[in-house]
Short mmCIF file of C-alpha atoms in Angstrom, two decimals:
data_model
loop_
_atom_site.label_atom_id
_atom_site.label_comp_id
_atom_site.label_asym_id
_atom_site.label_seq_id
_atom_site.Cartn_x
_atom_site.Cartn_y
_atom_site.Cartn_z
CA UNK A 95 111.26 86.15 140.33
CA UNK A 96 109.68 83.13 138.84
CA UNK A 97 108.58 83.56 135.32
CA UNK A 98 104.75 83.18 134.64
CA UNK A 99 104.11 79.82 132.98
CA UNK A 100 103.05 78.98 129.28
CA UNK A 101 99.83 79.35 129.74
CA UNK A 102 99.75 82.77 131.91
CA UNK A 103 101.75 84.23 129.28
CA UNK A 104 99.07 82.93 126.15
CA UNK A 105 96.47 84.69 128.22
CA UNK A 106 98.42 87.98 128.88
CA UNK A 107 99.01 88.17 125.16
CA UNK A 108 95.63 87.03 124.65
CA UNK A 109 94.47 90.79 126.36
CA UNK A 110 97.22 92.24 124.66
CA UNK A 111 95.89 91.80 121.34
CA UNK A 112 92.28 92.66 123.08
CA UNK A 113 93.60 96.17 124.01
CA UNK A 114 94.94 96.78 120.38
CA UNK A 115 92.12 96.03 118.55
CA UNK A 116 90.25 98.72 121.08
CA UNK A 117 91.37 101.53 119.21
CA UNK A 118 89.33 100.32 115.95
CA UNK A 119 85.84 101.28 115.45
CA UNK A 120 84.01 98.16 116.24
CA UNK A 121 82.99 96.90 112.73
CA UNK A 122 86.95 97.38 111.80
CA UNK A 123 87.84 95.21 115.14
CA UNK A 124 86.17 92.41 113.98
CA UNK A 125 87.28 92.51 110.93
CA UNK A 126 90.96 92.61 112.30
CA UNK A 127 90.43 90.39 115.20
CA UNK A 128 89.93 87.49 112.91
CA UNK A 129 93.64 88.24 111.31
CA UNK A 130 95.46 88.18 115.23
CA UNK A 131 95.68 85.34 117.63
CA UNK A 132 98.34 83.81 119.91
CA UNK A 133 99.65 80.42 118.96
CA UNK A 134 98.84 77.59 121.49
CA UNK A 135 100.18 74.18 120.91
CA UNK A 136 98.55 71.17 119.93
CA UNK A 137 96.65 73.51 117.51
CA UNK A 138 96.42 72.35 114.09
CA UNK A 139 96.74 75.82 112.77
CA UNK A 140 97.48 79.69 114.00
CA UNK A 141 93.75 80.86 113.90
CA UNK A 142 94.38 83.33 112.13
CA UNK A 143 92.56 84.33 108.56
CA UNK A 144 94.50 85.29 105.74
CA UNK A 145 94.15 86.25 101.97
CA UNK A 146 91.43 88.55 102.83
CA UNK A 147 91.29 92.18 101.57
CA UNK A 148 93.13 94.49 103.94
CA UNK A 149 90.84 96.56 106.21
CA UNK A 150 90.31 100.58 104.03
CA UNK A 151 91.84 103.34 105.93
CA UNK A 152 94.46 101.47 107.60
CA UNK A 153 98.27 101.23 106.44
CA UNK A 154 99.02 97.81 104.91
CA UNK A 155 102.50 96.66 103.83
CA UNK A 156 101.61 94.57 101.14
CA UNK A 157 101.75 94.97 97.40
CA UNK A 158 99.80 94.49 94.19
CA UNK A 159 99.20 91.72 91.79
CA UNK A 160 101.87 93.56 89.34
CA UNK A 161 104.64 93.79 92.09
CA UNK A 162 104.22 89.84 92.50
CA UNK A 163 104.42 88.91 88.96
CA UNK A 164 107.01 91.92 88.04
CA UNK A 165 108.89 92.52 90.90
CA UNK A 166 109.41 88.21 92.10
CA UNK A 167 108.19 85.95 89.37
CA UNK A 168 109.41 87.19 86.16
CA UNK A 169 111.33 90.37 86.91
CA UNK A 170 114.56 88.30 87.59
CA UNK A 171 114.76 86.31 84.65
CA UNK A 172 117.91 87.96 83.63
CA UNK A 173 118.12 87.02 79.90
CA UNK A 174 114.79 88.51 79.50
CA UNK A 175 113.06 92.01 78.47
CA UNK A 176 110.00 92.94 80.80
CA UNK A 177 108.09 95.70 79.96
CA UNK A 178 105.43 97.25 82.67
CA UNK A 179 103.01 97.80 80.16
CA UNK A 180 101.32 101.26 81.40
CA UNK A 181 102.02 104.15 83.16
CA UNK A 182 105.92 105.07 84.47
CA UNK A 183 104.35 105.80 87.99
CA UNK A 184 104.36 101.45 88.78
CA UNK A 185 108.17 102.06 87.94
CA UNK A 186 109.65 101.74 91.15
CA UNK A 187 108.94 97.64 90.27
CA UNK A 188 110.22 97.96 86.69
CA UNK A 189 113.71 97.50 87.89
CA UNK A 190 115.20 95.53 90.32
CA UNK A 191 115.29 97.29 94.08
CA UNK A 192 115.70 93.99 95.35
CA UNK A 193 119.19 93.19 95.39
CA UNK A 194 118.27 90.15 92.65
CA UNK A 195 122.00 89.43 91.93
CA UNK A 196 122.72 87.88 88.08
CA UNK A 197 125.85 86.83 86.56
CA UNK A 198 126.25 89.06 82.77
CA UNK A 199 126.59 92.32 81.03
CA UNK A 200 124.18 94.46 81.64
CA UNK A 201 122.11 95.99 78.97
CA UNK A 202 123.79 93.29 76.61
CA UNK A 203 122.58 89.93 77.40
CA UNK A 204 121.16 90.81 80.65
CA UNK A 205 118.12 93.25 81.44
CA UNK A 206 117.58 92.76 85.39
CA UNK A 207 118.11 96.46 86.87
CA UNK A 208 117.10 98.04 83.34
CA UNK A 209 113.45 99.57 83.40
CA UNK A 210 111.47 99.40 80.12
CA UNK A 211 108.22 101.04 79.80
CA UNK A 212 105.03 101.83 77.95
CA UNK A 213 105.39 104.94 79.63
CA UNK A 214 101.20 105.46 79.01
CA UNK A 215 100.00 109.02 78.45
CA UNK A 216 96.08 109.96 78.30
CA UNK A 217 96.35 109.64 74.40
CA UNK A 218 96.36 105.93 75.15
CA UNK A 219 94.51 105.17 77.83
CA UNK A 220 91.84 106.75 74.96
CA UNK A 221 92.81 105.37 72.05
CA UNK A 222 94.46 102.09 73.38
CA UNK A 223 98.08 100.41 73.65
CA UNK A 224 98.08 97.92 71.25
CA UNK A 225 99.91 99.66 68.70
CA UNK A 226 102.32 101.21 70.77
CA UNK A 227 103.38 97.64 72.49
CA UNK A 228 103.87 96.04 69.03
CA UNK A 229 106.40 98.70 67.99
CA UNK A 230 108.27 98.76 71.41
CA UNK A 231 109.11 95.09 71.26
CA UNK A 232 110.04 95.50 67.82
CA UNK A 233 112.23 98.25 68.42
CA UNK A 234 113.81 96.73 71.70
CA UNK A 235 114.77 93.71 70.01
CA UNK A 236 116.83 95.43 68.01
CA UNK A 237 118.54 97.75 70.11
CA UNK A 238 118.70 94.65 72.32
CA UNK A 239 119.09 91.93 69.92
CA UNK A 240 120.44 89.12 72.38
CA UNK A 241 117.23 89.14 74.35
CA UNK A 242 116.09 86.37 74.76
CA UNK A 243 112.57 87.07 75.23
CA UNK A 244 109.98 88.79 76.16
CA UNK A 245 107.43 89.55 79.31
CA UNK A 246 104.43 92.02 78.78
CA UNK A 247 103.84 93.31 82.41
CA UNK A 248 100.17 94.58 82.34
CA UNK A 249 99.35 97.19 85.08
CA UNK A 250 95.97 98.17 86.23
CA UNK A 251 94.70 100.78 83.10
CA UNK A 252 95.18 97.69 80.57
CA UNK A 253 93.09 95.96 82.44
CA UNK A 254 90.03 98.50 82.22
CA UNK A 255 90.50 99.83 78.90
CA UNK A 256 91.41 96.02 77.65
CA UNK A 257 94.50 96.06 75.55
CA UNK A 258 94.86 92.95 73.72
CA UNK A 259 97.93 91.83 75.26
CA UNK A 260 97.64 88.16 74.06
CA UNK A 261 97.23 89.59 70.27
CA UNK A 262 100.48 91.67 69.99
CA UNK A 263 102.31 88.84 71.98
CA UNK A 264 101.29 86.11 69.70
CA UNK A 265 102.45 88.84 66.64
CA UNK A 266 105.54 90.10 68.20
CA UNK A 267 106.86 86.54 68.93
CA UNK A 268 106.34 85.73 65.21
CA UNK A 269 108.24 88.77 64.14
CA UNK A 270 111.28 88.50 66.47
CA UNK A 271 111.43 85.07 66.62
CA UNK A 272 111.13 84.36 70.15
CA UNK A 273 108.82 83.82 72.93
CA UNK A 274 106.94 87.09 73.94
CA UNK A 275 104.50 86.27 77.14
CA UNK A 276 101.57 88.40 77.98
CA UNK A 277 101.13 88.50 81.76
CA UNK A 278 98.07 89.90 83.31
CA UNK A 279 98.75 90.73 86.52
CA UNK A 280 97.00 94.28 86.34
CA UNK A 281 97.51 95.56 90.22
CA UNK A 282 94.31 95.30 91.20
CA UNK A 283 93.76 91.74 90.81
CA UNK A 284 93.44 89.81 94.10
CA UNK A 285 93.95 91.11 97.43
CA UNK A 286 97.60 91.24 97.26
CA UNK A 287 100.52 90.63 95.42
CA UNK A 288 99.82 86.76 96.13
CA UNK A 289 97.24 86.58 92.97
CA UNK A 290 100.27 88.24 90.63
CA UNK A 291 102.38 84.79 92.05
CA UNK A 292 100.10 82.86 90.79
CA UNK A 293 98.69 84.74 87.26
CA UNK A 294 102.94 84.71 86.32
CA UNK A 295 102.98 81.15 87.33
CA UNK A 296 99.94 80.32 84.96
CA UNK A 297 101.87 82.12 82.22
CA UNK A 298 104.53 80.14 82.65
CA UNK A 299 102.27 76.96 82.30
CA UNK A 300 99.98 78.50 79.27
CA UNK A 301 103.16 80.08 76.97
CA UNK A 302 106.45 78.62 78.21
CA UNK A 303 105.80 75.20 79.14
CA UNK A 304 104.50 74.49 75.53
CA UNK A 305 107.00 75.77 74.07
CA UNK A 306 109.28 73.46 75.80
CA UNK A 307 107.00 70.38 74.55
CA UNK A 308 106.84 71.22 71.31
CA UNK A 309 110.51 71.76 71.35
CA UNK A 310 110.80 68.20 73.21
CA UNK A 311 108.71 66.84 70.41
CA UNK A 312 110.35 68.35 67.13
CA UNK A 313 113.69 68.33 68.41
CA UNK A 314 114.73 71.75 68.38
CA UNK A 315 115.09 71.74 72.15
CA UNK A 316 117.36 68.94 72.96
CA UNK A 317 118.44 67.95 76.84
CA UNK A 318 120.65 65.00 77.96
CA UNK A 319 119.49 64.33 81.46
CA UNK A 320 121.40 62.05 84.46
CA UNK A 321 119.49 60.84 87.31
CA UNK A 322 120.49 63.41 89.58
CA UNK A 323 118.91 66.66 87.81
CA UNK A 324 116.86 69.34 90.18
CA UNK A 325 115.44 72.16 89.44
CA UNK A 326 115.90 75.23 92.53
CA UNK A 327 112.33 76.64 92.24
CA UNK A 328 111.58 80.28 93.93
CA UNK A 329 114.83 81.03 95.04
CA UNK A 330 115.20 85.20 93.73
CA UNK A 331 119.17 85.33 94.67
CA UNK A 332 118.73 88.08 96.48
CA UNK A 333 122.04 89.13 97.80
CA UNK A 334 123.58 86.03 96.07
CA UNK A 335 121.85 83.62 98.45
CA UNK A 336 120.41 81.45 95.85
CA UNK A 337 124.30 81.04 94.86
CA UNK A 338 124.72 79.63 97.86
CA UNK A 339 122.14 76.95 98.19
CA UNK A 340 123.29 75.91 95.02
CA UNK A 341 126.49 75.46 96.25
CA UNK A 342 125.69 72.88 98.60
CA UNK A 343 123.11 70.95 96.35
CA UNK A 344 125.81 70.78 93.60
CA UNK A 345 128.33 69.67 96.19
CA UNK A 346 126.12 66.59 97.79
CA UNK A 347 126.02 65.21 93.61
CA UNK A 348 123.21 66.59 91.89
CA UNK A 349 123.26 68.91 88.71
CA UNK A 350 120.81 72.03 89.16
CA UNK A 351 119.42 72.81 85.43
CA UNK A 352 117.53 75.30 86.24
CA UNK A 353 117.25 78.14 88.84
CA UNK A 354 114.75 80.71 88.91
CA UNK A 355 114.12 83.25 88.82
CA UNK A 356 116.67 85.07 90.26
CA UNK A 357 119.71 84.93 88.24
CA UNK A 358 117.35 82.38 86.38
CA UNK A 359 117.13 82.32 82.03
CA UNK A 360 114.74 81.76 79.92
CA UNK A 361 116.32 78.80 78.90
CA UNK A 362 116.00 77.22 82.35
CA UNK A 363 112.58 77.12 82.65
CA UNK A 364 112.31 75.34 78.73
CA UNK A 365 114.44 72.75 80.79
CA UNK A 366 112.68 72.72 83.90
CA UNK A 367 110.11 69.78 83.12
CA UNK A 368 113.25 67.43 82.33
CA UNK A 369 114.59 67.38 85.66
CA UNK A 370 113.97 64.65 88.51
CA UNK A 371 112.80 66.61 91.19
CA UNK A 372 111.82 70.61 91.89
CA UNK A 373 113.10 71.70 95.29
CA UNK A 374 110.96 74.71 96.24
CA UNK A 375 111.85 77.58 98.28
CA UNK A 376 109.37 80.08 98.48
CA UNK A 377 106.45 77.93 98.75
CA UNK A 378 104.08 81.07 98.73
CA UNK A 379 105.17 82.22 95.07
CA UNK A 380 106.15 78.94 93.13
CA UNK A 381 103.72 76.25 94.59
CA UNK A 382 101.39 76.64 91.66
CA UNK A 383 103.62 75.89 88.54
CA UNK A 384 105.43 72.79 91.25
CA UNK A 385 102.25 71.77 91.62
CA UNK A 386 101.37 71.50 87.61
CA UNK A 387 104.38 70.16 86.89
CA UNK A 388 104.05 67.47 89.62
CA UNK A 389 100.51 66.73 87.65
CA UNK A 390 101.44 67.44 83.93
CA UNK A 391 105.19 65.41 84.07
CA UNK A 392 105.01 63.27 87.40
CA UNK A 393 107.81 65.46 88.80
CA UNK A 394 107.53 65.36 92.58
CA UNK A 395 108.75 68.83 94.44
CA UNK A 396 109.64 69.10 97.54
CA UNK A 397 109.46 72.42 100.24
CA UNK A 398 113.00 72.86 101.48
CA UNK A 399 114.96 75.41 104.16
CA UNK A 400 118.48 76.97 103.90
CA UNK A 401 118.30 79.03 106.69
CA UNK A 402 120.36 78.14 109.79
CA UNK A 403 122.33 75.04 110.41
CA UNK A 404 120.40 73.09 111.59
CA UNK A 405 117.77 73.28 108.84
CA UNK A 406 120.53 73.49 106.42
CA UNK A 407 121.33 69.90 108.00
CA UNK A 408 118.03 68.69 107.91
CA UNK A 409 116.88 69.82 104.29
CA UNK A 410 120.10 68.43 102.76
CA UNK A 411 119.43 64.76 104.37
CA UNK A 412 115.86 65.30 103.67
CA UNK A 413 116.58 65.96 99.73
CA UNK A 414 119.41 63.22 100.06
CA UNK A 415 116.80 60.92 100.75
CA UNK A 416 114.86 61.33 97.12
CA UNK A 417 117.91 60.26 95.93
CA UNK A 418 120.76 56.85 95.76
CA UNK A 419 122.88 55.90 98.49
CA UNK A 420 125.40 57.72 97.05
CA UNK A 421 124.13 60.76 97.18
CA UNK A 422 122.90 60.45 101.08
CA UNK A 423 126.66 59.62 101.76
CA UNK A 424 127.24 63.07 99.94
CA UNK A 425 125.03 64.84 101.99
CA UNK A 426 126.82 63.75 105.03
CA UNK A 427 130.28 64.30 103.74
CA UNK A 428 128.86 67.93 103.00
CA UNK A 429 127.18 68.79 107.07
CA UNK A 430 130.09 67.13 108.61
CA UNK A 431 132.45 69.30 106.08
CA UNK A 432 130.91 72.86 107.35
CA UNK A 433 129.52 71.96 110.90
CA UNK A 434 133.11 73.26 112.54
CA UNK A 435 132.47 76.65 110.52
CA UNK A 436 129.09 77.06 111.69
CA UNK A 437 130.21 75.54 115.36
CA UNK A 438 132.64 78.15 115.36
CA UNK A 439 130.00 81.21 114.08
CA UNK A 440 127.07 80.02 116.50
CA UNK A 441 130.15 79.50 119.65
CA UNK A 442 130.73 83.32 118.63
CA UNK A 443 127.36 84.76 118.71
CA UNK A 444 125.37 82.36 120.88
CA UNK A 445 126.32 83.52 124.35
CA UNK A 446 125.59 86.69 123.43
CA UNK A 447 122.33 86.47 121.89
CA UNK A 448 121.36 83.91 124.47
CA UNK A 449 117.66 84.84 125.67
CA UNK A 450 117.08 87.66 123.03
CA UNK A 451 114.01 87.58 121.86
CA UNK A 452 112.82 88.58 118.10
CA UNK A 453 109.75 89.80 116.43
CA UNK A 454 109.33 89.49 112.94
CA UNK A 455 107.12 90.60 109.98
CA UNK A 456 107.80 89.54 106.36
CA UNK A 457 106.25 88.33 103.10
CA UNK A 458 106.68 84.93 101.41
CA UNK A 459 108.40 82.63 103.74
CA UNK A 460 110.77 84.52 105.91
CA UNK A 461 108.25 84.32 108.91
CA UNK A 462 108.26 80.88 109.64
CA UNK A 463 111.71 79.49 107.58
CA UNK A 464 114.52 82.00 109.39
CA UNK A 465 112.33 81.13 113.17
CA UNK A 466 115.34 77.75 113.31
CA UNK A 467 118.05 80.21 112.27
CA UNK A 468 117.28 82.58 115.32
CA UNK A 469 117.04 79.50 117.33
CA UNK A 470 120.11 78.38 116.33
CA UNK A 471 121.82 81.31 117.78
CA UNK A 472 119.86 80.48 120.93
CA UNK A 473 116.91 83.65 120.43
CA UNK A 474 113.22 83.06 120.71
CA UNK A 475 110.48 84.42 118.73
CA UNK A 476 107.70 85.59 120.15
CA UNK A 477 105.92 87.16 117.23
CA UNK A 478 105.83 86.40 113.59
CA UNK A 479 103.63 86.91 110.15
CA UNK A 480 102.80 87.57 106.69
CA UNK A 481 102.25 90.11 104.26
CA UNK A 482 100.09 88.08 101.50
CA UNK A 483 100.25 84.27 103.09
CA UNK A 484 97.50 81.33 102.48
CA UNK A 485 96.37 79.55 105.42
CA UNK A 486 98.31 76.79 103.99
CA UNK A 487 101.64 79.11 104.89
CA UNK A 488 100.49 79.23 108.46
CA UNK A 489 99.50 75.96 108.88
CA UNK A 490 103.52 75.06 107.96
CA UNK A 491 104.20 77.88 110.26
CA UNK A 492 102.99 75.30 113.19
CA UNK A 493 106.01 73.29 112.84
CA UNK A 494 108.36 76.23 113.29
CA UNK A 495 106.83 78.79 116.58
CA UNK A 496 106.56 78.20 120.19
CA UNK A 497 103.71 78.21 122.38
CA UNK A 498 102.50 82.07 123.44
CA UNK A 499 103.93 83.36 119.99
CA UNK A 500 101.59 86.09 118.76
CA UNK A 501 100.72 85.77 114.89
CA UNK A 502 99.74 88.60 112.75
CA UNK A 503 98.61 88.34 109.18
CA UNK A 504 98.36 91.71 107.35
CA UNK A 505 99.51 93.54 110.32
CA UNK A 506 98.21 96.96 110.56
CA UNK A 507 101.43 99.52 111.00
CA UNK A 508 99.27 99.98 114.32
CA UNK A 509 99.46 97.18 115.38
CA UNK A 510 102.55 96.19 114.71
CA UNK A 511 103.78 98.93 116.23
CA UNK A 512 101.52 98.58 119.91
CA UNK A 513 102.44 94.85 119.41
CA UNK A 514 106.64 95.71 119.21
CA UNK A 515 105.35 98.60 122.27
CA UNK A 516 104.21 96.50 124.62
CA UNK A 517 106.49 93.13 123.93
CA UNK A 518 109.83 94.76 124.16
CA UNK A 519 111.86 92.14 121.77
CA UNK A 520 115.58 92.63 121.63
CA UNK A 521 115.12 92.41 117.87
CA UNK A 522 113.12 93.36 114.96
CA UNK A 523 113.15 91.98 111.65
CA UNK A 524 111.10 92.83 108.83
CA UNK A 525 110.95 95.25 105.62
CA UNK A 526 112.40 98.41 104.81
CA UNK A 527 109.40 100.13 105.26
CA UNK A 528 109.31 99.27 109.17
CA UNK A 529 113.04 99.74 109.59
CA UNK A 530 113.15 103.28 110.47
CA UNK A 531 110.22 103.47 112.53
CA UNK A 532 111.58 100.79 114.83
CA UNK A 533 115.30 102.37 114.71
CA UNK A 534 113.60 105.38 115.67
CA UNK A 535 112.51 103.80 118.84
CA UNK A 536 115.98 102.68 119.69
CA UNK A 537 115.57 99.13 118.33
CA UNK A 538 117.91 97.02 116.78
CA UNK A 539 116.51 96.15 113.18
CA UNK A 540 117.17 93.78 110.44
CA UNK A 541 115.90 94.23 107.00
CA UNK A 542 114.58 90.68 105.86
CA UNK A 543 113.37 91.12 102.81
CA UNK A 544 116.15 92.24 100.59
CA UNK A 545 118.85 91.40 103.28
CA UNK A 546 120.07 94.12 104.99
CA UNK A 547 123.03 95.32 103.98
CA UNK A 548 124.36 97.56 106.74
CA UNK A 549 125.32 97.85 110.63
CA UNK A 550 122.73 96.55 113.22
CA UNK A 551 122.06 100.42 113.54
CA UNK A 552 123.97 102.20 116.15
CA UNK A 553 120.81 102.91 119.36
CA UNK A 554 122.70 104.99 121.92
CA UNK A 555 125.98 105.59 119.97
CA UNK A 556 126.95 102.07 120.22
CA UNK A 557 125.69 98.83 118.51
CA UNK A 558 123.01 97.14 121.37
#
């Protein structure tokens, strides 16, 4: 049987999207319509909307403006204290359920997977936090006392009653003697956890980055650079894969001075605007400070992709190219060095995964960066999206998906279940909050935002 052509299959998932959106009331279906849409090519973008308040009544799996600044942007910063300022109930994302691996002692010079709280009661959503704040930092520097720092997580009652976060951080830092930095990323800032990226980014800018100038100016902060310094910029090692990617970038010639967050120090972001170039990862989270860095110290940055040989191949020549002949020679020296492994791996796995085809559903920049890796192994994708993106995000994802590939933004659990219903893909991959819906339907899963860390998931009594 001949298989329809491109364009039948755009138009039959064209009316598949049509009969999802049926079962909305119709105010709701226009609302959602605007967020689904199949990719065609030659389009500059993937028509859909995005960064848009999810629809009320419908189950979303994004998060809040404190789970982006406390559970990516600052949360890792191992060398740090972060308190969620407010109730224990946000405490699922005052610890690390992420898998953020860090090198040190835990609960002696290293804080990732400890929770510290202002644990609020009604007393002080009354009478106010201040006070209380000002005597927990003082009292967890000392049963802490090689902190090296502290983050003021605000979550959304600090925000209406208006503790002055700013006041006891500017108080406690001159008591303990090091930087404290109020973040307000109360959760219901923004539309999704997107806003917290950027308010812990700003923070960065407004109370580290001055630190490190005045440091730079008086001496105290001193930094011997070589002409091959980078800075690995949203990378949250989770599962160690940051550790990797440095690997390769410190193999090709040039020194990495600072990597964060994940397994990332307060240190390394004082001695971030020294270094020659940023190389981003997760554009979606770490744009903003790249960007004001790029304007405030003429460092360039530069959007790069370790997932999958061949974009491993491609960002390393790409990066190469910033740099001295010397360093491009590296970079060659380095693919040629691991292109039998990865021959070897993708000679395994290809002829079996030949023709498989994956759907996928992730935050930051999962949906469009691992599309090459599943290609790689010789599997299509034939739906992708994003929790929290910016149209920016899919207008990169262009350069990634195939003609007839259905993009969601903000999928519904509706519709992304009718959408995995009617497609059928060999594969799922997306967040643990999907995962046993889909194994439940006898699909093969992969959890893609913390890695998964188990079997395939057996569908049948054996692994499909």
């Amino acid at each position: 049987m001949t298989p329809p052509d491109d364009k039948k299959i755009v138009e039959q998932r064209k009316e598949l999207v049509k009969e999802v959106l049926k079962a909305y009331p119709e105010k709701a279906a226009k609302k959602r319509e605007k967020h689904l849409n199949v990719f065609e090519e030659g389009k500059a973008d993937c028509g859909v909307k995005s960064n848009i308040k999810s629809l009320p009544g419908v189950m979303t799996a994004r998060g809040c403006a404190y789970a982006g600044s406390k559970g990516v942007v600052w949360g890792p910063i191992k060398d740090m204290i972060h308190i969620s300022h407010g109730p224990v109930g946000c405490g699922y994302w005052s610890w690390s359920g992420r898998r953020n691996y860090y090198i040190g002692t835990t609960g002696i010079d290293t804080f990732g997977t400890m929770h510290f709280t202002s644990d609020f009661q009604e007393r002080d959503i009354v009478f106010g936090g201040d006070k209380k704040l000002t005597k927990l930092i003082e009292e967890l520097d000392v049963l802490f006392p090689l902190n090296r720092g502290v983050s003021i997580q605000s979550e959304c009652p600090i925000g209406l009653i208006g503790d002055d976060i700013e006041a006891v951080a500017k108080k406690t830092s001159k008591t303990i003697g090091k930087p404290v930095i109020p973040v307000r990323c109360e959760g219901f800032r923004g539309v999704s956890q997107s806003l917290g990226h950027h308010i812990a980014n700003d923070m960065i800018r407004d109370w580290v980055f001055p630190r490190a100038d005045q440091g730079k100016k008086d001496g105290t902060l001193k930094f011997e650079g070589t002409p091959y310094d980078v800075a690995v910029i949203g990378d949250y090692n989770i599962g160690g894969d940051a550790w990797a990617s440095r690997i390769l970038l410190e193999e090709i010639g040039l020194r990495v001075v600072a990597q964060w967050s994940g397994d990332g120090t307060i240190n390394e972001m004082l001695m971030t605007p020294n270094v020659k170039m940023n190389l981003i990862h997760c554009y979606r989270s770490m744009n903003y400070i790249s960007r004001h860095m790029e304007e405030a110290y003429g460092i360039p940055w530069l959007e790069y992709n370790f997932f999958g040989p061949t974009k491993i191949a491609a960002s390393l020549r790409e990066i190469a190219s910033k740099f001295d002949a010397k360093i491009q020679a590296n970079a060659e020296k380095v693919i040629a060095k691991y292109q039998p492994t990865m021959d070897a791996i993708v000679g395994k796995y290809r002829p079996r995964l030949e023709g498989k085809t994956v759907a996928m559903m992730v935050g930051g920049l999962r949906p469009r960066h691992v599309v090459p890796a599943f290609q790689d192994l010789g599997m299509k994708m034939i739906g992708t999206g994003y929790e929290f993106a910016h149209n920016d995000d899919y207008k990169r994802t262009t350069n990634y998906i195939e003609n007839g590939t259905i993009v969601y933004d903000d999928v519904t659990a509706y519709e992304f279940e009718e959408f995995i219903k009617a497609l059928k893909p060999d594969l799922v991959a997306s967040g643990v909050k999907e995962k046993y819906v889909f194994q439940k339907m006898g699909l093969p899963f992969r959890q893609m935002h913390s890695w998964d860390y188990s079997e395939l998931g057996n569908v049948g009594g054996k692994v499909r």
